[in-house]
Every structure is written in structure tokens, then in C-alpha cells.
Coordinates of C-alpha atoms and ligand atoms in Angstrom, one line a residue:
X1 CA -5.4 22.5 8.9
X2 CA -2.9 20.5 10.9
X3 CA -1.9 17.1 11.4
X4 CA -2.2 14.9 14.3
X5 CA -0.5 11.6 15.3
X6 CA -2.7 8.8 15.7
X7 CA -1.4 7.9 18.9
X8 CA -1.2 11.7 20.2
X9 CA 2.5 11.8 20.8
X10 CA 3.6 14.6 18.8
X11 CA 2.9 18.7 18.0
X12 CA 0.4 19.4 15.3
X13 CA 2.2 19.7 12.4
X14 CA 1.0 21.4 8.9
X15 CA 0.5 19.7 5.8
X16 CA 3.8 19.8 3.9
X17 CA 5.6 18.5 7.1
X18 CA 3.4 16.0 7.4
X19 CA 3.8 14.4 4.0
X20 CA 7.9 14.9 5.0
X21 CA 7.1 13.1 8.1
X22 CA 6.1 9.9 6.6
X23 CA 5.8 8.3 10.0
X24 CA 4.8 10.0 12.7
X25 CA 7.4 10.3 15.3
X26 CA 5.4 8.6 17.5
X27 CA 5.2 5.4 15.3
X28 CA 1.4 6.4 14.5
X29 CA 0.0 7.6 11.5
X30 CA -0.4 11.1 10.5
X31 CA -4.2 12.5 10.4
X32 CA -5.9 15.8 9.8
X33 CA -6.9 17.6 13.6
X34 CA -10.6 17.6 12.1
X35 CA -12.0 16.3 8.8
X36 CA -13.4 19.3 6.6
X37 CA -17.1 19.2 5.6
X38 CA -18.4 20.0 2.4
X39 CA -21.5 21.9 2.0
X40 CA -24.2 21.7 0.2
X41 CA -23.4 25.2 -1.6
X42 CA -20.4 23.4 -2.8
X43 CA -21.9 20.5 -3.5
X44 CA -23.8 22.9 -6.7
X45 CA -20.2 24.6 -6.9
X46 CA -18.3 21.3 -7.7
X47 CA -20.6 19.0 -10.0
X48 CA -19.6 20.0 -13.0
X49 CA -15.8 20.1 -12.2
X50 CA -13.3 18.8 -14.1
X51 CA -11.1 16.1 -12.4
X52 CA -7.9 18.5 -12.1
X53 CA -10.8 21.4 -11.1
X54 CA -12.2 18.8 -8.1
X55 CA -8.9 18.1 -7.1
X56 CA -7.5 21.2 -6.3
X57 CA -10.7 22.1 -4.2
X58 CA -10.4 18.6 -2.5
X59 CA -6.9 19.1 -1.7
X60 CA -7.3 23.0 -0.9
X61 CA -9.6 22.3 1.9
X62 CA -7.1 19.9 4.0
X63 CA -4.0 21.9 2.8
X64 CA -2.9 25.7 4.5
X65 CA 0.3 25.3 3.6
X66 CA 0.6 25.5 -0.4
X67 CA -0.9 28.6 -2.2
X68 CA -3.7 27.8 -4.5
X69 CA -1.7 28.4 -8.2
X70 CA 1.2 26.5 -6.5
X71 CA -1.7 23.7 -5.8
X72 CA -3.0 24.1 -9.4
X73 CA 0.3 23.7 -10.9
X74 CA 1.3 20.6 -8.9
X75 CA -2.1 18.8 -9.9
X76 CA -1.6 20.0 -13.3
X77 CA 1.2 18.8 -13.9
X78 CA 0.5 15.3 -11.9
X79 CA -1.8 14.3 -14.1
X80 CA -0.8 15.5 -17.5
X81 CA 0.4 11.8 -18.2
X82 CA -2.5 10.0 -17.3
X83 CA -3.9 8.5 -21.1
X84 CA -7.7 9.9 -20.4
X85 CA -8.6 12.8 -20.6
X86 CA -11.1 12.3 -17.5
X87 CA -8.1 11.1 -15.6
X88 CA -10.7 8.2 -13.8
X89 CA -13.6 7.6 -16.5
X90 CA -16.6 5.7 -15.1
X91 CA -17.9 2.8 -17.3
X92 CA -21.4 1.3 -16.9
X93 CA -21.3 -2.8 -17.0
X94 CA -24.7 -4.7 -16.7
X95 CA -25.6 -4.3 -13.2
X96 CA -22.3 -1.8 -12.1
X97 CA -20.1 1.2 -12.6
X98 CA -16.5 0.6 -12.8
X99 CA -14.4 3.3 -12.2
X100 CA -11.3 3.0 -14.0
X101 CA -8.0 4.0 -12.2
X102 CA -5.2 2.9 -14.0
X103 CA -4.8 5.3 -17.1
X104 CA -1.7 6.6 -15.6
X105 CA 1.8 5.5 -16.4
X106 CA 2.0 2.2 -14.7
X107 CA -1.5 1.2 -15.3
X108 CA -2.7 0.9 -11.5
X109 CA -4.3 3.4 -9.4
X110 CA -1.6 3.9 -7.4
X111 CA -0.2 6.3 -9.9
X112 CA -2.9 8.6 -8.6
X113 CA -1.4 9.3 -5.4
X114 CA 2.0 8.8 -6.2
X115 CA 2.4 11.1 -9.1
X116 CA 0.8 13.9 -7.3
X117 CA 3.3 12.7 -4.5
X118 CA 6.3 13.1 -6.5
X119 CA 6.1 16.6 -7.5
X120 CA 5.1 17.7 -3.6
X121 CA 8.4 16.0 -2.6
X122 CA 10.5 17.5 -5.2
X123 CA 9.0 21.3 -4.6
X124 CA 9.5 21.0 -0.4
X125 CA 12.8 20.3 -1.0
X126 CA 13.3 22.8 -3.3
X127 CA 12.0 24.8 -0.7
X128 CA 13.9 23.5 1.6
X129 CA 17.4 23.3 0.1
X130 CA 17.3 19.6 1.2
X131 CA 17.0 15.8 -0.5
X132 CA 15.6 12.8 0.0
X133 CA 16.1 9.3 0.0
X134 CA 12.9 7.8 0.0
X135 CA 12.1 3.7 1.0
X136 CA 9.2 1.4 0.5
X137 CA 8.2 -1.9 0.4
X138 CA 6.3 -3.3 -2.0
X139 CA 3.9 -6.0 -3.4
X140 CA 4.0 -4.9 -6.8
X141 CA 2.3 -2.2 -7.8
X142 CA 3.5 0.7 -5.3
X143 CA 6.7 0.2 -6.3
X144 CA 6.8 1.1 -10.1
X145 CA 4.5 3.9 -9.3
X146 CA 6.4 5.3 -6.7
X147 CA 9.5 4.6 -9.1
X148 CA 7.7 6.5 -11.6
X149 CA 6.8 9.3 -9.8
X150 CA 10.2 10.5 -9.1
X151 CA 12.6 9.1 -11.6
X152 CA 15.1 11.6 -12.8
X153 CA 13.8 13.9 -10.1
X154 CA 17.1 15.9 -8.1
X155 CA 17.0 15.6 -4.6
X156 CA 15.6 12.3 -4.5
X157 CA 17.2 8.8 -4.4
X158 CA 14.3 5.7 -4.1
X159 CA 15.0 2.5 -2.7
X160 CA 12.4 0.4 -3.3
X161 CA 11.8 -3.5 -1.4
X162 CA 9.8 -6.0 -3.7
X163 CA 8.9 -10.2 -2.5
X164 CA 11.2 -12.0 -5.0
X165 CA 9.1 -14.1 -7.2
X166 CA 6.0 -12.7 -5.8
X167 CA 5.5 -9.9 -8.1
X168 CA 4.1 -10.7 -11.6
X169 CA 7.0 -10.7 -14.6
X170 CA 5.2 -7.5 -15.7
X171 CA 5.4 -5.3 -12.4
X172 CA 9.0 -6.8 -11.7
X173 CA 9.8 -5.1 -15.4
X174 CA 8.2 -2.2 -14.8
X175 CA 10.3 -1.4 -11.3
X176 CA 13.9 -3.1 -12.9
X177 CA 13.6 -1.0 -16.2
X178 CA 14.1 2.3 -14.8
X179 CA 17.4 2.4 -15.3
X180 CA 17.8 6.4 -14.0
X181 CA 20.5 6.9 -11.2
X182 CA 18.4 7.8 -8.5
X183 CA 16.7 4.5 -8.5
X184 CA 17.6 1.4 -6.1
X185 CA 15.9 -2.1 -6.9
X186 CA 16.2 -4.1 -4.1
X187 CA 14.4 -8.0 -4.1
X188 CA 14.3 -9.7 -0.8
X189 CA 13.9 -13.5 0.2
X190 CA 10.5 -13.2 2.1
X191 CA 7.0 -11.7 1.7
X192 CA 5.6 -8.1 1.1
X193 CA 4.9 -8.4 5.4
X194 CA 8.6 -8.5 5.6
X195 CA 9.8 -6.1 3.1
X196 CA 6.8 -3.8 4.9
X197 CA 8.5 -4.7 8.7
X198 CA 11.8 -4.1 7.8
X199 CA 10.9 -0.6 6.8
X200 CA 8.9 0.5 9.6
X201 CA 11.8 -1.0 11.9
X202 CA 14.1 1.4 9.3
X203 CA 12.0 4.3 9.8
X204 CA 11.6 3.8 13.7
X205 CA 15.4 3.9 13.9
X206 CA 15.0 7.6 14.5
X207 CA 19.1 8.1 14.3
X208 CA 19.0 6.3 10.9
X209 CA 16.2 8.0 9.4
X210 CA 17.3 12.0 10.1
X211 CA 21.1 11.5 9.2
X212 CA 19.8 9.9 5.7
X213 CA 16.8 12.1 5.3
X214 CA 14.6 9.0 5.0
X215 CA 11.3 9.7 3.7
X216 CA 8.0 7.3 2.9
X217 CA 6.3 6.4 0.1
X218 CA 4.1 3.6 1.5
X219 CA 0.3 4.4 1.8
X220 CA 0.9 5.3 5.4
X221 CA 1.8 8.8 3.9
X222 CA -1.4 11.1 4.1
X223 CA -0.5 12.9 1.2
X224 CA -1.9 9.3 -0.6
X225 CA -4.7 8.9 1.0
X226 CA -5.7 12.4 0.3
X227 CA -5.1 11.8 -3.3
X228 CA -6.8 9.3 -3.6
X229 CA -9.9 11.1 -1.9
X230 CA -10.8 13.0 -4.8
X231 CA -11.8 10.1 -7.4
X232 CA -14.9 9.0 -4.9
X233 CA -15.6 12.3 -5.0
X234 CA -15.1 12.7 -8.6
X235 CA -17.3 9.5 -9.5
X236 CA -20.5 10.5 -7.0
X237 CA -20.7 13.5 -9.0
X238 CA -20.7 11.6 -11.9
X239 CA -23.3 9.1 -10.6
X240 CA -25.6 12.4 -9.2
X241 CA -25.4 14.2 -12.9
X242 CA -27.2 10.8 -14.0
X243 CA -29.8 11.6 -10.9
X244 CA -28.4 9.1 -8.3
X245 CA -28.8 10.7 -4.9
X246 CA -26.2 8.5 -3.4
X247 CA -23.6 5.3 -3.7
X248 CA -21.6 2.3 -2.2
X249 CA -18.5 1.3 -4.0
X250 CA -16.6 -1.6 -4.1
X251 CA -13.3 -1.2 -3.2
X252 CA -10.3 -4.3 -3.4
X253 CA -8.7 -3.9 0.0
X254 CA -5.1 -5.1 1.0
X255 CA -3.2 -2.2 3.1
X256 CA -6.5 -0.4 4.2
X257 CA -5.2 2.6 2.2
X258 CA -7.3 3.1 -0.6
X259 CA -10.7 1.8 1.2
X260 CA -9.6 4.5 4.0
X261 CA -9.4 7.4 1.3
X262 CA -13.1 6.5 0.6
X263 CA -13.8 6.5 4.4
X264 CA -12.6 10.2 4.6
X265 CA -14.5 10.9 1.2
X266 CA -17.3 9.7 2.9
X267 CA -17.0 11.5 5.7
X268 CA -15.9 15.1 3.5
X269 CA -19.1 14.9 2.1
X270 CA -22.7 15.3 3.2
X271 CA -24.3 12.7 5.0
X272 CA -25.7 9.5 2.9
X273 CA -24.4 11.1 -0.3
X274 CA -21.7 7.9 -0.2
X275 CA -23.7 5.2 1.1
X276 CA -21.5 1.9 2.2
X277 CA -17.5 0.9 1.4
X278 CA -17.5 -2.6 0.2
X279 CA -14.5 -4.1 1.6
X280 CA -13.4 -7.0 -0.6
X281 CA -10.4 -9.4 0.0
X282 CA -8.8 -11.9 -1.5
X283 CA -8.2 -15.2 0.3
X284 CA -5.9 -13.2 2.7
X285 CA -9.3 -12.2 5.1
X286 CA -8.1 -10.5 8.0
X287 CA -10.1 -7.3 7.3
X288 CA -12.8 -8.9 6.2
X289 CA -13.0 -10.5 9.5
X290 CA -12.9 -7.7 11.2
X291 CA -15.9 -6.2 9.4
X292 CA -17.5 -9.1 9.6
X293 CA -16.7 -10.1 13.3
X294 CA -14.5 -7.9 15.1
X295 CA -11.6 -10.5 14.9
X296 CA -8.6 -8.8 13.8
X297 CA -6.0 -11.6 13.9
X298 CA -3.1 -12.4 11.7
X299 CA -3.0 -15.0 9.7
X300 CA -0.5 -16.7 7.6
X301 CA 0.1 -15.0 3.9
X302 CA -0.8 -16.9 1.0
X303 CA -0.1 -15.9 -2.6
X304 CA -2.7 -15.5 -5.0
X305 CA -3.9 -14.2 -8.5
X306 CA -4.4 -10.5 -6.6
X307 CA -0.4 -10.0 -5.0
X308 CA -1.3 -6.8 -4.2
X309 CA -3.8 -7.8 -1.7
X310 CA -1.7 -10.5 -0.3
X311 CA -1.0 -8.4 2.9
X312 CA -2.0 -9.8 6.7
X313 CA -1.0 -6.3 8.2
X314 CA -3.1 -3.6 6.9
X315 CA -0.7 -0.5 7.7
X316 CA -3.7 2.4 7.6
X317 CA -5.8 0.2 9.8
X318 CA -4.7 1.9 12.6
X319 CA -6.2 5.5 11.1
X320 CA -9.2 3.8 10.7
X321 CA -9.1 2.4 14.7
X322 CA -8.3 5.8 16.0
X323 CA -12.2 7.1 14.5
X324 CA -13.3 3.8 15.8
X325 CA -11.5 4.5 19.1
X326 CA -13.7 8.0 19.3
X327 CA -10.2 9.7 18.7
X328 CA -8.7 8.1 21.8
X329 CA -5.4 7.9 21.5
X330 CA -4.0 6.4 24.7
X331 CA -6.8 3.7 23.6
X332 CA -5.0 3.0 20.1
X333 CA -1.6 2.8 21.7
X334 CA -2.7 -0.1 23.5
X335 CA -4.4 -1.8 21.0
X336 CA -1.3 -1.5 19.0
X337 CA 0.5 -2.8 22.0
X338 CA -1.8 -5.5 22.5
X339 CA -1.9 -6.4 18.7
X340 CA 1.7 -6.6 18.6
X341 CA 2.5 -8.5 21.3
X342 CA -0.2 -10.5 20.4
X343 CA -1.4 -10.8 16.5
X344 CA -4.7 -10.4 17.7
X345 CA -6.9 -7.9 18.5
X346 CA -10.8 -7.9 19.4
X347 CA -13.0 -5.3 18.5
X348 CA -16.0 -7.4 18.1
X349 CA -18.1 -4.7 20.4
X350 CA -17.9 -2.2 18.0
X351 CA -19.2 -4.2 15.6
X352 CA -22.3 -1.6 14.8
X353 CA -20.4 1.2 14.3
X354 CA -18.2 -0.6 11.7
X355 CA -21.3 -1.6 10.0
X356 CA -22.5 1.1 9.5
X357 CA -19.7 2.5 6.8
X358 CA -18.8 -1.0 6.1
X359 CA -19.9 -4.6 4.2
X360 CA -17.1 -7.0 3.7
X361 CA -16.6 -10.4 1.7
X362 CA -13.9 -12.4 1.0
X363 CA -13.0 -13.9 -2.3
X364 CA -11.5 -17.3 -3.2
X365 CA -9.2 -17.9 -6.0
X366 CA -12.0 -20.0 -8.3
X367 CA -14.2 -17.0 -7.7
X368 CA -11.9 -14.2 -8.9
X369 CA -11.2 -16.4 -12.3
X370 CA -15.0 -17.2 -12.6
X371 CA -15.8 -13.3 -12.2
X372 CA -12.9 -12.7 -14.8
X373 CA -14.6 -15.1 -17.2
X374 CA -18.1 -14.1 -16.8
X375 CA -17.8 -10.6 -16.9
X376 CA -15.6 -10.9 -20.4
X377 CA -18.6 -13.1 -21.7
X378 CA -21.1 -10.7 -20.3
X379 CA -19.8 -7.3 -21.3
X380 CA -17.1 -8.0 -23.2
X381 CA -14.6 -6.2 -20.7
X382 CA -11.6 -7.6 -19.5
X383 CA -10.8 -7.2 -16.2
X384 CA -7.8 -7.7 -13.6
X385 CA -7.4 -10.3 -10.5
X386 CA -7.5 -7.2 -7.8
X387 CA -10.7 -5.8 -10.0
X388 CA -12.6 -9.0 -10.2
X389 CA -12.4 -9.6 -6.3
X390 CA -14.1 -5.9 -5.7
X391 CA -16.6 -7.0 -8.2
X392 CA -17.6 -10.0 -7.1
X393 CA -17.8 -8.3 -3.5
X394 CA -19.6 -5.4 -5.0
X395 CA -22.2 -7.5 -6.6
X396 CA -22.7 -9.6 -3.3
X397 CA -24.1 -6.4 -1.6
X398 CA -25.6 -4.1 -4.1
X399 CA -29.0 -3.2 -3.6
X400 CA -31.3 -2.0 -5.6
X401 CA -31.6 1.7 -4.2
X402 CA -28.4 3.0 -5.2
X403 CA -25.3 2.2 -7.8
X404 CA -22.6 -0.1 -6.9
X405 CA -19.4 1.9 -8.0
X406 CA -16.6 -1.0 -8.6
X407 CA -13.0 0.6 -8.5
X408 CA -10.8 -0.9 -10.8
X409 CA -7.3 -0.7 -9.7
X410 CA -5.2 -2.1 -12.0
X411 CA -4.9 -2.5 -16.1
X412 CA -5.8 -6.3 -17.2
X413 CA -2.9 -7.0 -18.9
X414 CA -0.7 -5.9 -15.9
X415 CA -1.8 -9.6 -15.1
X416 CA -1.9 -11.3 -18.1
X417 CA -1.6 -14.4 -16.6
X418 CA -4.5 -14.5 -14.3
X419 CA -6.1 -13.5 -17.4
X420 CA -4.6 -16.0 -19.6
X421 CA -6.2 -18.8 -16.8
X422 CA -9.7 -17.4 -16.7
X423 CA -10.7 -16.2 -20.6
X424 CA -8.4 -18.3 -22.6
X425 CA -6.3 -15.6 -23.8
X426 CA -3.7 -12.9 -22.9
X427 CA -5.2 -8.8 -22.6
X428 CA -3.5 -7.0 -25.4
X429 CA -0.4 -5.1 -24.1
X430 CA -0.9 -1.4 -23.8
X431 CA 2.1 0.8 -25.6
X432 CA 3.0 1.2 -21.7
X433 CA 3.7 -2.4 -21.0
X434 CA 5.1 -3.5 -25.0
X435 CA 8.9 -3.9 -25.0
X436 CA 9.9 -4.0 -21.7
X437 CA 11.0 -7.6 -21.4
X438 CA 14.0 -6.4 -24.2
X439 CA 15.0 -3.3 -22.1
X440 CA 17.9 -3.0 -19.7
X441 CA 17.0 -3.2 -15.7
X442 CA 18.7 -2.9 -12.9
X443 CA 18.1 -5.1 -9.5
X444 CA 19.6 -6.4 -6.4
X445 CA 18.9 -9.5 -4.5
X446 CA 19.5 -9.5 -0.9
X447 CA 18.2 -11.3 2.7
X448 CA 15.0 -10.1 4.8
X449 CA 17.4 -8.8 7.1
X450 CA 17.6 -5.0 8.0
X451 CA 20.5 -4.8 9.0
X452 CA 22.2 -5.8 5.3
X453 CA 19.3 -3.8 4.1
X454 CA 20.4 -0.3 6.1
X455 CA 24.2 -1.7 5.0
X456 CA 23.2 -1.6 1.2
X457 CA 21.2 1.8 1.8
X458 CA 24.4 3.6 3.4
X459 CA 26.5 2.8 0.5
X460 CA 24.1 4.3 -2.2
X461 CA 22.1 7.6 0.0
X462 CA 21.9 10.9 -1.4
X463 CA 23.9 12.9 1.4
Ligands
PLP1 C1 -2.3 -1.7 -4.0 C2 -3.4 -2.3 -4.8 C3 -4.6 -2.7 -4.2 C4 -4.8 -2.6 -2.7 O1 -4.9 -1.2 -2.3 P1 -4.7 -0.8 -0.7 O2 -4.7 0.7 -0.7 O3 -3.4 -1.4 -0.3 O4 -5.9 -1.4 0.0 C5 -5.6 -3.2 -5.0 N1 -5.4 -3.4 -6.3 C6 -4.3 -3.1 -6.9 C7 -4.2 -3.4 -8.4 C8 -3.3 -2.5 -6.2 O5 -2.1 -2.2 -6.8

């Protein structure tokens, strides 16, 4: 298998130099040449996998380029410190399934993908006699998994960008606590949109990013996405063994990444088995505007309850406009160009094909707090913000053929205030998240300027 730029202007490359890549060198995003199909032979092969068993066959068919015990080790070891022994355990609430991601060590799903990430990076450049110093911007919850994923690890320094004051006390801890040398806390004066600009402008700075190695972290690295493939496998399987022919899921949407793993899960498997993506925003709408109406135009960020949906630039949109496109690339280099230039792009004539793998809503503050409160009354679950939006989406659009599979992203008490707001009381603190307001951390503060950014990175690279 071999990767692709999404605006065609490099060679195929294989897997492992794809997740190097970051980036394409092209400024596009990195995709597999074709996307594999599952059978419906492996369909009976797979059901009764475990999720470390389904991962390494998920992972096998879009990799050539890591032998299959080297594959079973990395996922082994990825997920040995998730707190459930079902890695993602599906929990039936009234009228839905929630799948719960964030058992891992920073309590959102992102651990997922970025745990598995960590261990690829650190045996390539074993590999490759070589290091890495990895950047990424952040709205909260990226960065402490990322930061988790390869602290202590040689060959690696991480510099990680966070929105000051727009992370919650918790996720600022959980970044500024990790205390090992190879980790670089970095705050900026702006918003996640500029912490996320200044390091595509750092990565397109081709000079900069081969003399320092730079590598990516951000969802735009494929090696994300694909991890995060294998839990809508993983939970239709679970859904099937209960004699469900076929799902939607709800899915809480900011950078398009984790929505996108679910529209290449769709895609891996046979047709119909997943159903529909429910794409559910927070106030900040642009993608749900574009489901709903073609129109996707940038709009002003706001903060809200959900900060890690508070994005206007959805960074894997543009993999999801190149199927859109038919694979066109010269056609997705122009709409780039024209969004841009612009901050405005319309696809409104292909609103029936996004359709038909899409539904989209947009949830307001009062309604995240008032799903937070009812569903605690109801079922006597607590949710998160980011959770409450997919559900309220989810239940907008379920019908009554198939399950509506809600993914919850991140622990409740990861947002204990939200929490605090809508039930009356703060989640209890998981052993993860207890004590971390008393331990040491570690944290710059500097402008939304790259240039005093790339002047603080040169002082502190690996080289
Ligand atoms: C990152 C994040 C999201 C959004 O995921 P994307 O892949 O950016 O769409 C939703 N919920 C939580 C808790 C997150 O951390």
C-alpha cells in the first residue's frame, strides 16, 4: 500500500515514510493510493476479535512496510495502559450506545492514536539512526496525549503550542506536569487557529523542517486517522454480535479527523454495514454548514464548554474534499487556493453525495448543559461537554432501523466545570487526574508570532 498526496504533487510513498512525512511535501495531506475492502469472509474472521486482535488486522491491511509481530508488538504495547481491558467498551444508555474512548492515560480518545503513534516514531528512528523533534498545536486535548505518547522516549524532543487560557485548568496540568527533558510547553496569546497556522507555516518552511527533523503530531498525520479506524470497526462488531445488521454513529467533530477515521471505516467495510456519520458541532458550525448547505466559510471562533471543537479550520477536511473531488487533485488545489485566498468555499452542488455518508447539527451552549443534565437524571451517567454535543446530535437523527453509536471522547471530569454548571456537582477525579494541581510543571508563554516561535524552537531541538 502506498501513500498519495492529496493534491498529487509528490511520489507514492510507503507507510512508515508517510507517518515521517507529516505533511505532505506538497502542503496536502497524505492518503492511501486506494482504500482496502474487507470481505465478507473476514467479516466471520474478525467478529469475535479482541481489540488489540482487530487492530493489527486493520492496520495490517493499509501497512506493507512493518512485519506482522513487529505490528503486534507495537499495538501491544500501545495499549497496555489503557484502564479497560476492552480498550473502547460500549455502554447501552436509554435510547443509545456510547462508546467510550478515553480509558487511556489522559482520559480522551486521542490517546488512541497517539499512543500507537509514539511507539511507530520511536522504532523508525531506531531504524533509521535518526531523531525527531516533533510540533503541534493544540486545543487541549492533543497536546497531553501527544505529550504522553512520547515522554522519556530518545530521539524525540515535543514542542507542543496550546491557546493561553483556553484550555481547561485540567488539560493545561496535564501538558505542564510532564516535567521529562524532551518536553517543550509553549502557551501562545491567540487561539487554537493560530497556534494550528503557525505550524503549518513552520512545517511549509521546507529548509526549517529538514535541518530540525520536524515531524507532526496533529491529526493531519495518517497514522491517526488510521488508528482511530479500528474502534468503528471494533464497535459494529460489537453492535452485529447483538444482531444489528448495521449503524450510524455520532461523532463530536472539530478538525474533521476523528469523523474522517469513521469515513474510511465506512468505506473499509462492506456496504451499509456503517450506515450514516453524524457530524455534531458545537456553536463553531462551519462543518455543519457544509453538510448541511455546501457553504464552507470561516467564521469567527468562539470559546465554548467543548474547547476542543472550537476550531473554524478543519485541517483533514481537505482528505475528505479530495473523495468528494472524485480524486481530482488539480481540483483540490484550487479549492484550497480559492478557500484561502478567500475563507470561503462553495460546494453546495455536491450536496447529495455528502448526504449520503453524512447528517449534521449544530449544538448551542444551553443545549450541551441541558443534554449533560438530562442524561445524568436519566441514566445516571455523567458525561463531558464534547460528549453531550455528539449526543444530542446523535439523538436528533437516530432512527428507528439501526443503533445510534455515540463516541464519547473525553472523561467527564476532564471538564469538571462544564459539569459543575449542568448537574450541580463536580465528576469525581480519576487516580489519573488526582494530584496534579500540587505537582511541578514546566511552561513558556510567548507571542502568536512564528518567527519568536522557530527562535524558541532553535534554542531547544534535538540535533
Ligand atoms: C479532539 C477532540 C474532539 C474533536 O476531534 P477531531 O478529530 O478534531 O474532530 C472531540 N472531543 C474531544 C474530547 C477531543 O479531544
Amino acid at each position: 500500500m502506498k501513500y498519495i498526496s492529496t493534491r498529487g504533487g509528490i511520489a507514492p510513498v510507503s507507510f512508515c515514510d508517510a507517518i515521517m512525512m507529516g505533511l505532505a511535501n506538497d502542503g496536502g495531506l497524505l492518503l492511501p493510493e486506494t482504500i482496502p475492502q474487507v470481505t465478507m469472509a473476514e467479516v466471520s474472521a474478525w467478529k469475535n476479535l479482541s481489540y488489540q486482535y482487530l487492530a493489527v488486522e486493520v492496520l495490517d491491511r493499509f501497512i506493507d512496510d512493518i512485519p506482522r509481530p513487529a505490528l503486534e508488538d507495537l499495538v501491544d504495547r500501545s495499549y497496555s495502559r489503557f484502564k479497560h481491558h476492552q480498550v473502547t467498551p460500549i455502554t447501552h444508555r436509554g435510547d443509545i450506545y456510547i462508546l467510550e474512548l478515553f480509558h487511556g492515560p489522559t482520559l480522551a480518545f486521542k490517546d488512541i492514536a497517539l499512543q500507537l503513534l509514539g511507539n511507530l516514531f520511536e522504532q523508525e528512528l531506531q531504524k533509521r539512526s535518526t531523531y525527531m523533534n516533533i510540533l503541534g498545536a493544540t486545543s487541549g486535548d492533543t497536546g497531553s496525549a501527544a505529550i504522553h505518547g512520547v515522554r522519556g522516549k530518545d530521539r524525540i524532543n515535543i514542542f507542543i503550542l496550546h491557546p493561553d487560557g483556553r484550555v481547561s485548568p485540567i488539560q493545561k496540568l496535564q501538558m505542564t506536569t510532564v516535567t521529562d527533558d524532551n518536553v517543550f510547553n509553549i502557551a501562545i496569546h491567540g487561539t487554537f487557529d493560530d497556534g494550528q497556522a503557525i505550524v503549518k507555516e513552520i512545517f511549509n518552511d521546507l529548509e526549517f523542517k529538514e535541518k530540525h527533523h520536524l515531524g507532526a503530531i496533529n491529526s493531519i498525520n495518517w497514522a491517526r486517522v488510521l488508528a482511530q479506524v479500528v474502534y468503528y470497526v471494533y464497535a459494529l462488531f460489537k453492535l452485529r454480535s447483538h444482531g444489528f445488521e448495521s449503524v450510524d454513529f455520532s461523532v463530536p467533530t472539530g478538525n474533521f479527523g476523528d469523523i474522517f477515521a469513521g469515513f474510511i471505516a465506512k468505506r473499509l467495510m462492506p456496504d451499509g454495514m456503517i450506515h450514516r456519520l453524524v457530524l455534531a458541532t458545537n456553536k463553531n458550525d462551519i462543518l455543519a454548514r457544509f453538510v448541511n448547505r455546501g457553504d464552507y466559510s470561516k467564521g469567527e471562533v468562539s470559546a465554548t464548554s467543548s474547547p476542543s471543537m472550537d476550531i473554524q479550520i478543519a485541517s483533514n477536511f481537505e482528505r475528505y474534499l479530495y473523495y468528494l473531488r472524485d480524486q481530482n487533485s488539480s481540483q483540490v488545489v484550487r479549492d484550497m487556493e480559492t478557500f484561502n485566498a478567500t475563507g470561503n468555499l462553495d460546494l453546495s452542488t455536491l450536496h447529495e453525495q455528502v448526504a449520503a455518508d453524512f447528517r449534521s447539527r449544530a449544538v448551542s451552549e444551553e443545549e450541551t448543559l441541558e443534554t449533560i443534565k438530562q442524561f445524568y437524571q436519566q441514566h445516571d451517567y455523567l458525561v463531558d461537554p464534547h460528549t453531550a454535543v455528539g449526543i444530542r446530535a446523535g439523538l436528533e437523527f437516530k432512527d428507528a432501523a439501526r443503533p445510534m453509536i455515540c463516541l464519547a471522547t473525553a472523561h467527564p471530569a476532564k471538564f469538571g466545570a462544564a459539569v459543575q454548571k449542568a448537574v450541580g456537582r463536580e465528576p469525581e477525579l480519576p487516580p489519573a487526574l488526582a494530584g496534579l494541581s500540587e505537582a511541578d510543571s514546566r511552561c513558556v508563554l510567548l507571542d502568536a508570532n512564528t518567527e519568536q516561535i522557530k527562535s524558541y524552537m532553535r534554542e531547544h531541538v534535538l540535533r
